[in-house]
């Protein structure tokens, strides 16, 4: 039986370059991130015959890839912002980032936001950059009494706000995304169905668990009206020997509690991580997709995982996908095992 072959399509400002690049392609890789980083596309081609033109910065690449038997998945548009030509032998390297991550989003500005909800803040910033806002209802309704955007870009400001509320903030396919981490939806609002991956699916993994971020709780300080003394809230345990203290002082108790909750969630997710490379790439995998593993150690298989970063690589005639996963629960606790365990096949 004939084995399926990796398949890809590349356009430059709407012109199909696939057949021109294919004979000279050294590698194509796409790093898709959950956080505030732009998705990054890297294309390396052999130019030993000198036939390839160096593309202009600002030109738009569109890429899709997959397999010959199942078809390709459109991965979106990317704006070229770095080009390098080196040799000998001559190699052309092109780096492009998410097309809708505009330059203006990185420009610093001064603003103060008074009595606005997260939803209204995101909608106003999205409108400024001709983006479509995608805000989870639970976050959209949260009222922010006052927050300053001081000599800070819209991108940095929204990133800071997202970390305070344990949210994903990113720009993908002309959508400005602001969703709780683990929301399980794509930038376009599609539900990401969970996937189960077996040990036989991959050829390399690395599981890591650390104690250094194992806090019982997080303390955050806030100002109280009419009082000079700060007050604080603790989310999680009250063990003073295992409490992480946030350096920032917040305007209200609600904001302090939200920040402490977000930080506790982050530290719990980061206690255990798993990197897994699939021998046969999966173009349908995205950041935030829920993942279950089967065929490893019980502590790995029993855990519910979440994709934090997905790296697709086409090179040497093959196509692989590397997943950087983080946990959803404390790996030292038994409470997650029966709840999240999928029935083994």
mmCIF file of C-alpha atoms in Angstrom:
data_model
loop_
_atom_site.group_PDB
_atom_site.id
_atom_site.type_symbol
_atom_site.label_atom_id
_atom_site.label_comp_id
_atom_site.label_asym_id
_atom_site.label_seq_id
_atom_site.Cartn_x
_atom_site.Cartn_y
_atom_site.Cartn_z
ATOM 1 C CA UNK A 1 0.000 0.000 0.000
ATOM 2 C CA UNK A 2 1.275 3.425 -0.947
ATOM 3 C CA UNK A 3 2.021 5.587 2.081
ATOM 4 C CA UNK A 4 0.462 9.078 2.204
ATOM 5 C CA UNK A 5 2.874 11.937 1.538
ATOM 6 C CA UNK A 6 3.013 15.353 3.207
ATOM 7 C CA UNK A 7 1.247 18.003 1.146
ATOM 8 C CA UNK A 8 1.398 21.780 1.385
ATOM 9 C CA UNK A 9 0.376 24.906 -0.497
ATOM 10 C CA UNK A 10 2.036 28.328 -0.278
ATOM 11 C CA UNK A 11 0.901 31.599 -1.835
ATOM 12 C CA UNK A 12 2.673 34.983 -1.864
ATOM 13 C CA UNK A 13 0.317 37.967 -2.175
ATOM 14 C CA UNK A 14 -2.189 35.594 -3.772
ATOM 15 C CA UNK A 15 0.241 33.980 -6.258
ATOM 16 C CA UNK A 16 0.739 30.229 -5.887
ATOM 17 C CA UNK A 17 4.416 29.436 -5.208
ATOM 18 C CA UNK A 18 4.026 25.767 -4.328
ATOM 19 C CA UNK A 19 5.387 24.225 -7.518
ATOM 20 C CA UNK A 20 8.273 26.695 -7.644
ATOM 21 C CA UNK A 21 9.338 26.131 -4.041
ATOM 22 C CA UNK A 22 8.675 22.384 -3.780
ATOM 23 C CA UNK A 23 11.864 21.123 -5.513
ATOM 24 C CA UNK A 24 14.036 23.418 -3.351
ATOM 25 C CA UNK A 25 12.258 23.263 0.012
ATOM 26 C CA UNK A 26 14.605 22.500 2.896
ATOM 27 C CA UNK A 27 12.078 22.988 5.682
ATOM 28 C CA UNK A 28 8.779 24.614 6.550
ATOM 29 C CA UNK A 29 7.801 25.125 10.171
ATOM 30 C CA UNK A 30 4.890 26.826 11.884
ATOM 31 C CA UNK A 31 4.910 27.625 15.586
ATOM 32 C CA UNK A 32 1.411 28.248 16.952
ATOM 33 C CA UNK A 33 1.285 29.830 20.397
ATOM 34 C CA UNK A 34 -1.491 30.220 22.929
ATOM 35 C CA UNK A 35 -0.081 33.382 24.497
ATOM 36 C CA UNK A 36 0.588 36.880 23.280
ATOM 37 C CA UNK A 37 3.307 35.792 20.841
ATOM 38 C CA UNK A 38 2.447 35.909 17.158
ATOM 39 C CA UNK A 39 2.290 32.607 15.299
ATOM 40 C CA UNK A 40 5.556 32.298 13.362
ATOM 41 C CA UNK A 41 6.114 30.725 9.946
ATOM 42 C CA UNK A 42 9.661 29.829 8.842
ATOM 43 C CA UNK A 43 10.452 28.698 5.287
ATOM 44 C CA UNK A 44 13.977 27.633 4.264
ATOM 45 C CA UNK A 45 14.708 26.941 0.577
ATOM 46 C CA UNK A 46 17.786 25.997 -1.409
ATOM 47 C CA UNK A 47 18.870 28.759 -3.806
ATOM 48 C CA UNK A 48 22.091 27.172 -5.063
ATOM 49 C CA UNK A 49 21.004 27.845 -8.652
ATOM 50 C CA UNK A 50 20.179 31.486 -7.890
ATOM 51 C CA UNK A 51 16.683 31.348 -9.358
ATOM 52 C CA UNK A 52 14.718 32.529 -6.333
ATOM 53 C CA UNK A 53 13.796 36.181 -5.817
ATOM 54 C CA UNK A 54 14.053 37.655 -2.330
ATOM 55 C CA UNK A 55 10.514 38.593 -1.266
ATOM 56 C CA UNK A 56 9.686 42.043 0.071
ATOM 57 C CA UNK A 57 9.076 42.594 3.743
ATOM 58 C CA UNK A 58 5.389 43.185 4.300
ATOM 59 C CA UNK A 59 4.352 40.692 1.612
ATOM 60 C CA UNK A 60 1.692 38.201 2.747
ATOM 61 C CA UNK A 61 2.205 34.448 2.708
ATOM 62 C CA UNK A 62 -0.673 32.023 3.092
ATOM 63 C CA UNK A 63 0.049 28.419 3.960
ATOM 64 C CA UNK A 64 -1.865 25.172 4.296
ATOM 65 C CA UNK A 65 -0.521 21.685 4.856
ATOM 66 C CA UNK A 66 -1.518 18.122 5.683
ATOM 67 C CA UNK A 67 -1.404 14.764 3.939
ATOM 68 C CA UNK A 68 -2.127 13.571 0.413
ATOM 69 C CA UNK A 69 -4.840 11.143 1.560
ATOM 70 C CA UNK A 70 -6.701 13.441 3.994
ATOM 71 C CA UNK A 71 -6.130 16.882 2.469
ATOM 72 C CA UNK A 72 -4.661 20.071 3.838
ATOM 73 C CA UNK A 73 -5.702 22.468 6.619
ATOM 74 C CA UNK A 74 -5.554 26.234 6.038
ATOM 75 C CA UNK A 75 -3.223 27.738 8.659
ATOM 76 C CA UNK A 76 -3.875 31.364 7.813
ATOM 77 C CA UNK A 77 -1.972 34.384 6.512
ATOM 78 C CA UNK A 78 1.453 35.601 7.629
ATOM 79 C CA UNK A 79 3.303 38.859 6.972
ATOM 80 C CA UNK A 80 6.990 38.572 6.034
ATOM 81 C CA UNK A 81 9.133 40.548 8.461
ATOM 82 C CA UNK A 82 12.561 38.873 8.162
ATOM 83 C CA UNK A 83 14.503 37.608 5.139
ATOM 84 C CA UNK A 84 18.024 36.184 5.047
ATOM 85 C CA UNK A 85 20.154 34.980 2.132
ATOM 86 C CA UNK A 86 23.295 33.051 3.063
ATOM 87 C CA UNK A 87 25.837 30.745 1.437
ATOM 88 C CA UNK A 88 27.569 28.859 0.125
ATOM 89 C CA UNK A 89 25.562 26.802 -0.626
ATOM 90 C CA UNK A 90 23.011 29.568 -1.054
ATOM 91 C CA UNK A 91 20.021 29.341 1.271
ATOM 92 C CA UNK A 92 17.006 31.667 1.432
ATOM 93 C CA UNK A 93 15.303 31.906 4.838
ATOM 94 C CA UNK A 94 11.938 33.647 5.205
ATOM 95 C CA UNK A 95 10.250 34.402 8.524
ATOM 96 C CA UNK A 96 6.667 35.647 8.708
ATOM 97 C CA UNK A 97 4.280 36.341 11.574
ATOM 98 C CA UNK A 98 0.508 36.335 11.960
ATOM 99 C CA UNK A 99 -0.777 38.776 9.359
ATOM 100 C CA UNK A 100 -3.416 40.318 11.615
ATOM 101 C CA UNK A 101 -0.852 41.174 14.323
ATOM 102 C CA UNK A 102 -0.508 44.751 13.086
ATOM 103 C CA UNK A 103 2.493 46.973 13.660
ATOM 104 C CA UNK A 104 0.218 49.562 15.272
ATOM 105 C CA UNK A 105 -0.640 47.108 18.073
ATOM 106 C CA UNK A 106 2.985 47.341 19.196
ATOM 107 C CA UNK A 107 3.073 51.146 19.307
ATOM 108 C CA UNK A 108 3.097 52.681 22.788
ATOM 109 C CA UNK A 109 0.271 54.975 23.828
ATOM 110 C CA UNK A 110 -1.205 56.737 26.869
ATOM 111 C CA UNK A 111 -4.731 55.929 28.048
ATOM 112 C CA UNK A 112 -6.804 55.604 31.199
ATOM 113 C CA UNK A 113 -9.783 53.297 31.388
ATOM 114 C CA UNK A 114 -12.532 54.187 33.897
ATOM 115 C CA UNK A 115 -15.526 52.024 34.790
ATOM 116 C CA UNK A 116 -15.249 49.833 31.697
ATOM 117 C CA UNK A 117 -15.849 46.114 31.369
ATOM 118 C CA UNK A 118 -13.239 43.828 29.851
ATOM 119 C CA UNK A 119 -15.641 43.325 26.961
ATOM 120 C CA UNK A 120 -15.844 47.031 26.160
ATOM 121 C CA UNK A 121 -12.070 47.480 26.466
ATOM 122 C CA UNK A 122 -11.370 44.599 24.089
ATOM 123 C CA UNK A 123 -14.049 45.780 21.633
ATOM 124 C CA UNK A 124 -12.631 49.321 21.508
ATOM 125 C CA UNK A 125 -9.069 48.126 20.962
ATOM 126 C CA UNK A 126 -10.223 45.603 18.355
ATOM 127 C CA UNK A 127 -12.073 48.358 16.504
ATOM 128 C CA UNK A 128 -8.973 50.545 16.531
ATOM 129 C CA UNK A 129 -7.068 47.832 14.661
ATOM 130 C CA UNK A 130 -9.904 46.592 12.406
ATOM 131 C CA UNK A 131 -10.087 43.263 14.242
ATOM 132 C CA UNK A 132 -13.103 41.201 15.241
ATOM 133 C CA UNK A 133 -13.376 40.867 19.048
ATOM 134 C CA UNK A 134 -13.906 37.374 20.457
ATOM 135 C CA UNK A 135 -14.457 37.677 24.221
ATOM 136 C CA UNK A 136 -15.836 34.988 26.517
ATOM 137 C CA UNK A 137 -19.071 36.050 28.224
ATOM 138 C CA UNK A 138 -17.679 35.349 31.699
ATOM 139 C CA UNK A 139 -14.784 37.739 31.083
ATOM 140 C CA UNK A 140 -16.692 40.326 29.044
ATOM 141 C CA UNK A 141 -18.900 41.234 32.024
ATOM 142 C CA UNK A 142 -16.069 41.900 34.487
ATOM 143 C CA UNK A 143 -15.981 45.560 35.485
ATOM 144 C CA UNK A 144 -12.600 47.301 35.720
ATOM 145 C CA UNK A 145 -13.049 50.364 37.990
ATOM 146 C CA UNK A 146 -9.807 51.968 36.809
ATOM 147 C CA UNK A 147 -6.667 50.892 34.981
ATOM 148 C CA UNK A 148 -3.943 52.977 33.359
ATOM 149 C CA UNK A 149 -2.230 52.221 30.079
ATOM 150 C CA UNK A 150 0.937 54.230 30.589
ATOM 151 C CA UNK A 151 3.499 54.310 27.778
ATOM 152 C CA UNK A 152 2.287 50.823 26.884
ATOM 153 C CA UNK A 153 1.210 49.292 23.585
ATOM 154 C CA UNK A 154 -2.271 47.860 23.133
ATOM 155 C CA UNK A 155 -0.642 44.432 22.830
ATOM 156 C CA UNK A 156 1.251 44.766 26.112
ATOM 157 C CA UNK A 157 -1.741 46.274 27.895
ATOM 158 C CA UNK A 158 -4.103 43.482 26.864
ATOM 159 C CA UNK A 159 -1.451 40.890 27.736
ATOM 160 C CA UNK A 160 -1.168 42.354 31.241
ATOM 161 C CA UNK A 161 -4.946 42.361 31.602
ATOM 162 C CA UNK A 162 -5.211 38.763 30.382
ATOM 163 C CA UNK A 163 -2.641 37.526 32.896
ATOM 164 C CA UNK A 164 -4.581 39.180 35.711
ATOM 165 C CA UNK A 165 -7.671 37.173 34.749
ATOM 166 C CA UNK A 166 -5.945 33.944 33.617
ATOM 167 C CA UNK A 167 -7.007 34.453 30.016
ATOM 168 C CA UNK A 168 -5.697 33.798 26.529
ATOM 169 C CA UNK A 169 -5.060 37.023 24.623
ATOM 170 C CA UNK A 170 -3.960 36.690 21.032
ATOM 171 C CA UNK A 171 -4.611 37.851 17.490
ATOM 172 C CA UNK A 172 -5.357 35.132 14.946
ATOM 173 C CA UNK A 173 -7.079 35.328 11.569
ATOM 174 C CA UNK A 174 -8.267 38.917 12.182
ATOM 175 C CA UNK A 175 -9.810 37.939 15.537
ATOM 176 C CA UNK A 176 -8.762 39.594 18.798
ATOM 177 C CA UNK A 177 -9.116 36.690 21.198
ATOM 178 C CA UNK A 178 -9.719 37.102 24.948
ATOM 179 C CA UNK A 179 -10.786 33.788 26.498
ATOM 180 C CA UNK A 180 -10.172 31.904 29.749
ATOM 181 C CA UNK A 181 -7.238 29.501 29.491
ATOM 182 C CA UNK A 182 -8.660 26.043 28.811
ATOM 183 C CA UNK A 183 -11.726 27.463 27.061
ATOM 184 C CA UNK A 184 -11.415 24.849 24.299
ATOM 185 C CA UNK A 185 -12.362 27.071 21.352
ATOM 186 C CA UNK A 186 -10.389 28.332 18.372
ATOM 187 C CA UNK A 187 -9.930 31.979 17.433
ATOM 188 C CA UNK A 188 -12.903 31.724 15.098
ATOM 189 C CA UNK A 189 -15.106 30.368 17.903
ATOM 190 C CA UNK A 190 -15.047 26.704 16.851
ATOM 191 C CA UNK A 191 -15.093 24.156 19.661
ATOM 192 C CA UNK A 192 -11.839 22.200 19.815
ATOM 193 C CA UNK A 193 -12.768 18.578 20.453
ATOM 194 C CA UNK A 194 -10.389 16.738 22.777
ATOM 195 C CA UNK A 195 -7.940 14.274 21.220
ATOM 196 C CA UNK A 196 -6.403 11.073 22.550
ATOM 197 C CA UNK A 197 -2.818 10.324 21.542
ATOM 198 C CA UNK A 198 -1.094 7.022 22.171
ATOM 199 C CA UNK A 199 2.546 6.190 22.832
ATOM 200 C CA UNK A 200 2.643 4.523 19.412
ATOM 201 C CA UNK A 201 1.773 7.862 17.750
ATOM 202 C CA UNK A 202 5.098 9.493 18.585
ATOM 203 C CA UNK A 203 8.831 8.981 18.624
ATOM 204 C CA UNK A 204 9.951 11.364 21.397
ATOM 205 C CA UNK A 205 8.535 12.630 24.685
ATOM 206 C CA UNK A 206 9.695 14.454 27.810
ATOM 207 C CA UNK A 207 7.645 14.554 31.003
ATOM 208 C CA UNK A 208 8.797 16.953 33.719
ATOM 209 C CA UNK A 209 7.390 17.688 37.170
ATOM 210 C CA UNK A 210 8.841 20.333 39.511
ATOM 211 C CA UNK A 211 8.315 21.214 43.157
ATOM 212 C CA UNK A 212 9.507 24.824 42.987
ATOM 213 C CA UNK A 213 6.142 26.201 41.873
ATOM 214 C CA UNK A 214 4.124 24.040 44.252
ATOM 215 C CA UNK A 215 2.473 26.807 46.273
ATOM 216 C CA UNK A 216 -0.438 26.177 48.604
ATOM 217 C CA UNK A 217 -1.845 29.610 47.869
ATOM 218 C CA UNK A 218 -1.223 33.098 46.506
ATOM 219 C CA UNK A 219 -1.506 36.402 48.392
ATOM 220 C CA UNK A 220 -2.346 39.708 46.682
ATOM 221 C CA UNK A 221 -2.529 43.151 48.306
ATOM 222 C CA UNK A 222 -5.046 45.911 47.582
ATOM 223 C CA UNK A 223 -5.831 49.453 48.730
ATOM 224 C CA UNK A 224 -8.810 50.122 50.963
ATOM 225 C CA UNK A 225 -10.848 53.327 50.737
ATOM 226 C CA UNK A 226 -9.982 55.772 53.487
ATOM 227 C CA UNK A 227 -7.244 53.601 54.965
ATOM 228 C CA UNK A 228 -3.521 54.030 54.615
ATOM 229 C CA UNK A 229 -2.804 50.409 55.425
ATOM 230 C CA UNK A 230 -2.960 47.797 52.709
ATOM 231 C CA UNK A 231 -5.109 44.713 53.047
ATOM 232 C CA UNK A 232 -4.641 41.362 51.347
ATOM 233 C CA UNK A 233 -6.491 38.308 50.135
ATOM 234 C CA UNK A 234 -5.193 34.740 49.954
ATOM 235 C CA UNK A 235 -6.476 32.298 47.344
ATOM 236 C CA UNK A 236 -5.771 28.658 48.120
ATOM 237 C CA UNK A 237 -4.271 27.367 51.348
ATOM 238 C CA UNK A 238 -3.376 29.464 54.385
ATOM 239 C CA UNK A 239 0.011 27.784 54.978
ATOM 240 C CA UNK A 240 2.351 30.743 55.476
ATOM 241 C CA UNK A 241 5.343 28.609 54.542
ATOM 242 C CA UNK A 242 3.996 27.957 51.051
ATOM 243 C CA UNK A 243 2.340 31.213 49.996
ATOM 244 C CA UNK A 244 3.421 33.153 46.917
ATOM 245 C CA UNK A 245 3.071 36.938 47.313
ATOM 246 C CA UNK A 246 2.364 39.061 44.249
ATOM 247 C CA UNK A 247 4.458 42.278 44.067
ATOM 248 C CA UNK A 248 1.716 44.525 42.663
ATOM 249 C CA UNK A 249 -0.855 46.313 44.861
ATOM 250 C CA UNK A 250 -4.314 46.296 43.275
ATOM 251 C CA UNK A 251 -7.011 48.957 43.341
ATOM 252 C CA UNK A 252 -9.788 46.744 44.709
ATOM 253 C CA UNK A 253 -10.264 43.497 46.577
ATOM 254 C CA UNK A 254 -11.957 41.963 43.529
ATOM 255 C CA UNK A 255 -8.952 42.730 41.308
ATOM 256 C CA UNK A 256 -6.538 41.366 43.906
ATOM 257 C CA UNK A 257 -8.555 38.161 44.224
ATOM 258 C CA UNK A 258 -8.686 37.735 40.439
ATOM 259 C CA UNK A 259 -4.912 38.207 40.140
ATOM 260 C CA UNK A 260 -4.217 35.760 42.969
ATOM 261 C CA UNK A 261 -6.565 33.181 41.433
ATOM 262 C CA UNK A 262 -4.922 33.554 38.019
ATOM 263 C CA UNK A 263 -1.437 33.119 39.476
ATOM 264 C CA UNK A 264 -2.458 30.057 41.500
ATOM 265 C CA UNK A 265 -3.978 28.495 38.368
ATOM 266 C CA UNK A 266 -0.802 29.231 36.403
ATOM 267 C CA UNK A 267 1.507 27.700 39.006
ATOM 268 C CA UNK A 268 -0.653 24.580 39.220
ATOM 269 C CA UNK A 269 -0.664 24.120 35.445
ATOM 270 C CA UNK A 270 3.111 24.565 35.197
ATOM 271 C CA UNK A 271 4.029 22.005 37.867
ATOM 272 C CA UNK A 272 3.982 19.217 35.293
ATOM 273 C CA UNK A 273 4.720 19.599 31.581
ATOM 274 C CA UNK A 274 4.889 17.171 28.699
ATOM 275 C CA UNK A 275 6.571 17.607 25.317
ATOM 276 C CA UNK A 276 5.482 15.047 22.734
ATOM 277 C CA UNK A 277 6.511 14.765 19.078
ATOM 278 C CA UNK A 278 4.132 12.922 16.745
ATOM 279 C CA UNK A 279 5.846 10.892 14.052
ATOM 280 C CA UNK A 280 2.991 11.713 11.664
ATOM 281 C CA UNK A 281 2.010 15.369 11.891
ATOM 282 C CA UNK A 282 -1.510 16.478 12.773
ATOM 283 C CA UNK A 283 -2.525 19.767 11.073
ATOM 284 C CA UNK A 284 -5.787 19.731 13.042
ATOM 285 C CA UNK A 285 -4.007 20.298 16.383
ATOM 286 C CA UNK A 286 -4.006 23.829 17.811
ATOM 287 C CA UNK A 287 -3.046 25.537 21.073
ATOM 288 C CA UNK A 288 -5.730 25.147 23.779
ATOM 289 C CA UNK A 289 -6.885 21.769 22.484
ATOM 290 C CA UNK A 290 -7.548 19.303 25.356
ATOM 291 C CA UNK A 291 -5.300 16.229 25.089
ATOM 292 C CA UNK A 292 -5.418 12.789 26.721
ATOM 293 C CA UNK A 293 -2.408 10.456 26.544
ATOM 294 C CA UNK A 294 -2.366 6.662 26.588
ATOM 295 C CA UNK A 295 0.480 4.146 26.891
ATOM 296 C CA UNK A 296 2.871 6.134 29.104
ATOM 297 C CA UNK A 297 3.262 6.004 32.899
ATOM 298 C CA UNK A 298 0.001 6.056 34.907
ATOM 299 C CA UNK A 299 0.713 9.551 36.289
ATOM 300 C CA UNK A 300 0.970 10.774 32.670
ATOM 301 C CA UNK A 301 -2.001 8.848 31.302
ATOM 302 C CA UNK A 302 -4.255 9.801 34.231
ATOM 303 C CA UNK A 303 -3.721 13.516 33.698
ATOM 304 C CA UNK A 304 -5.819 15.875 31.626
ATOM 305 C CA UNK A 305 -3.492 17.943 29.419
ATOM 306 C CA UNK A 306 -3.808 21.219 27.543
ATOM 307 C CA UNK A 307 -1.779 22.221 24.470
ATOM 308 C CA UNK A 308 0.192 25.380 25.157
ATOM 309 C CA UNK A 309 2.231 25.447 21.936
ATOM 310 C CA UNK A 310 2.113 23.442 18.702
ATOM 311 C CA UNK A 311 5.072 23.233 16.304
ATOM 312 C CA UNK A 312 4.471 21.792 12.826
ATOM 313 C CA UNK A 313 7.596 20.889 10.797
ATOM 314 C CA UNK A 314 7.890 19.645 7.209
ATOM 315 C CA UNK A 315 11.443 18.593 6.342
ATOM 316 C CA UNK A 316 13.348 15.716 4.744
ATOM 317 C CA UNK A 317 10.180 14.443 3.109
ATOM 318 C CA UNK A 318 8.353 14.057 6.432
ATOM 319 C CA UNK A 319 5.891 15.985 8.541
ATOM 320 C CA UNK A 320 5.942 15.984 12.367
ATOM 321 C CA UNK A 321 4.047 17.864 15.065
ATOM 322 C CA UNK A 322 5.482 18.706 18.473
ATOM 323 C CA UNK A 323 3.101 19.484 21.318
ATOM 324 C CA UNK A 324 4.074 21.397 24.451
ATOM 325 C CA UNK A 325 1.480 20.376 27.018
ATOM 326 C CA UNK A 326 0.691 21.585 30.513
ATOM 327 C CA UNK A 327 -1.493 19.975 33.142
ATOM 328 C CA UNK A 328 -4.841 21.129 34.466
ATOM 329 C CA UNK A 329 -4.524 19.719 38.005
ATOM 330 C CA UNK A 330 -1.935 19.175 40.732
ATOM 331 C CA UNK A 331 0.112 16.087 39.697
ATOM 332 C CA UNK A 332 0.553 15.095 43.370
ATOM 333 C CA UNK A 333 -3.204 14.916 43.904
ATOM 334 C CA UNK A 334 -5.376 11.865 43.282
ATOM 335 C CA UNK A 335 -8.515 13.908 42.730
ATOM 336 C CA UNK A 336 -8.034 14.264 38.963
ATOM 337 C CA UNK A 337 -7.352 10.642 38.122
ATOM 338 C CA UNK A 338 -10.772 9.037 38.052
ATOM 339 C CA UNK A 339 -12.441 12.192 36.757
ATOM 340 C CA UNK A 340 -10.220 12.799 33.715
ATOM 341 C CA UNK A 341 -9.086 9.284 32.845
ATOM 342 C CA UNK A 342 -10.337 8.149 29.482
ATOM 343 C CA UNK A 343 -11.188 4.507 29.040
ATOM 344 C CA UNK A 344 -8.072 2.792 27.675
ATOM 345 C CA UNK A 345 -8.480 1.134 24.353
#
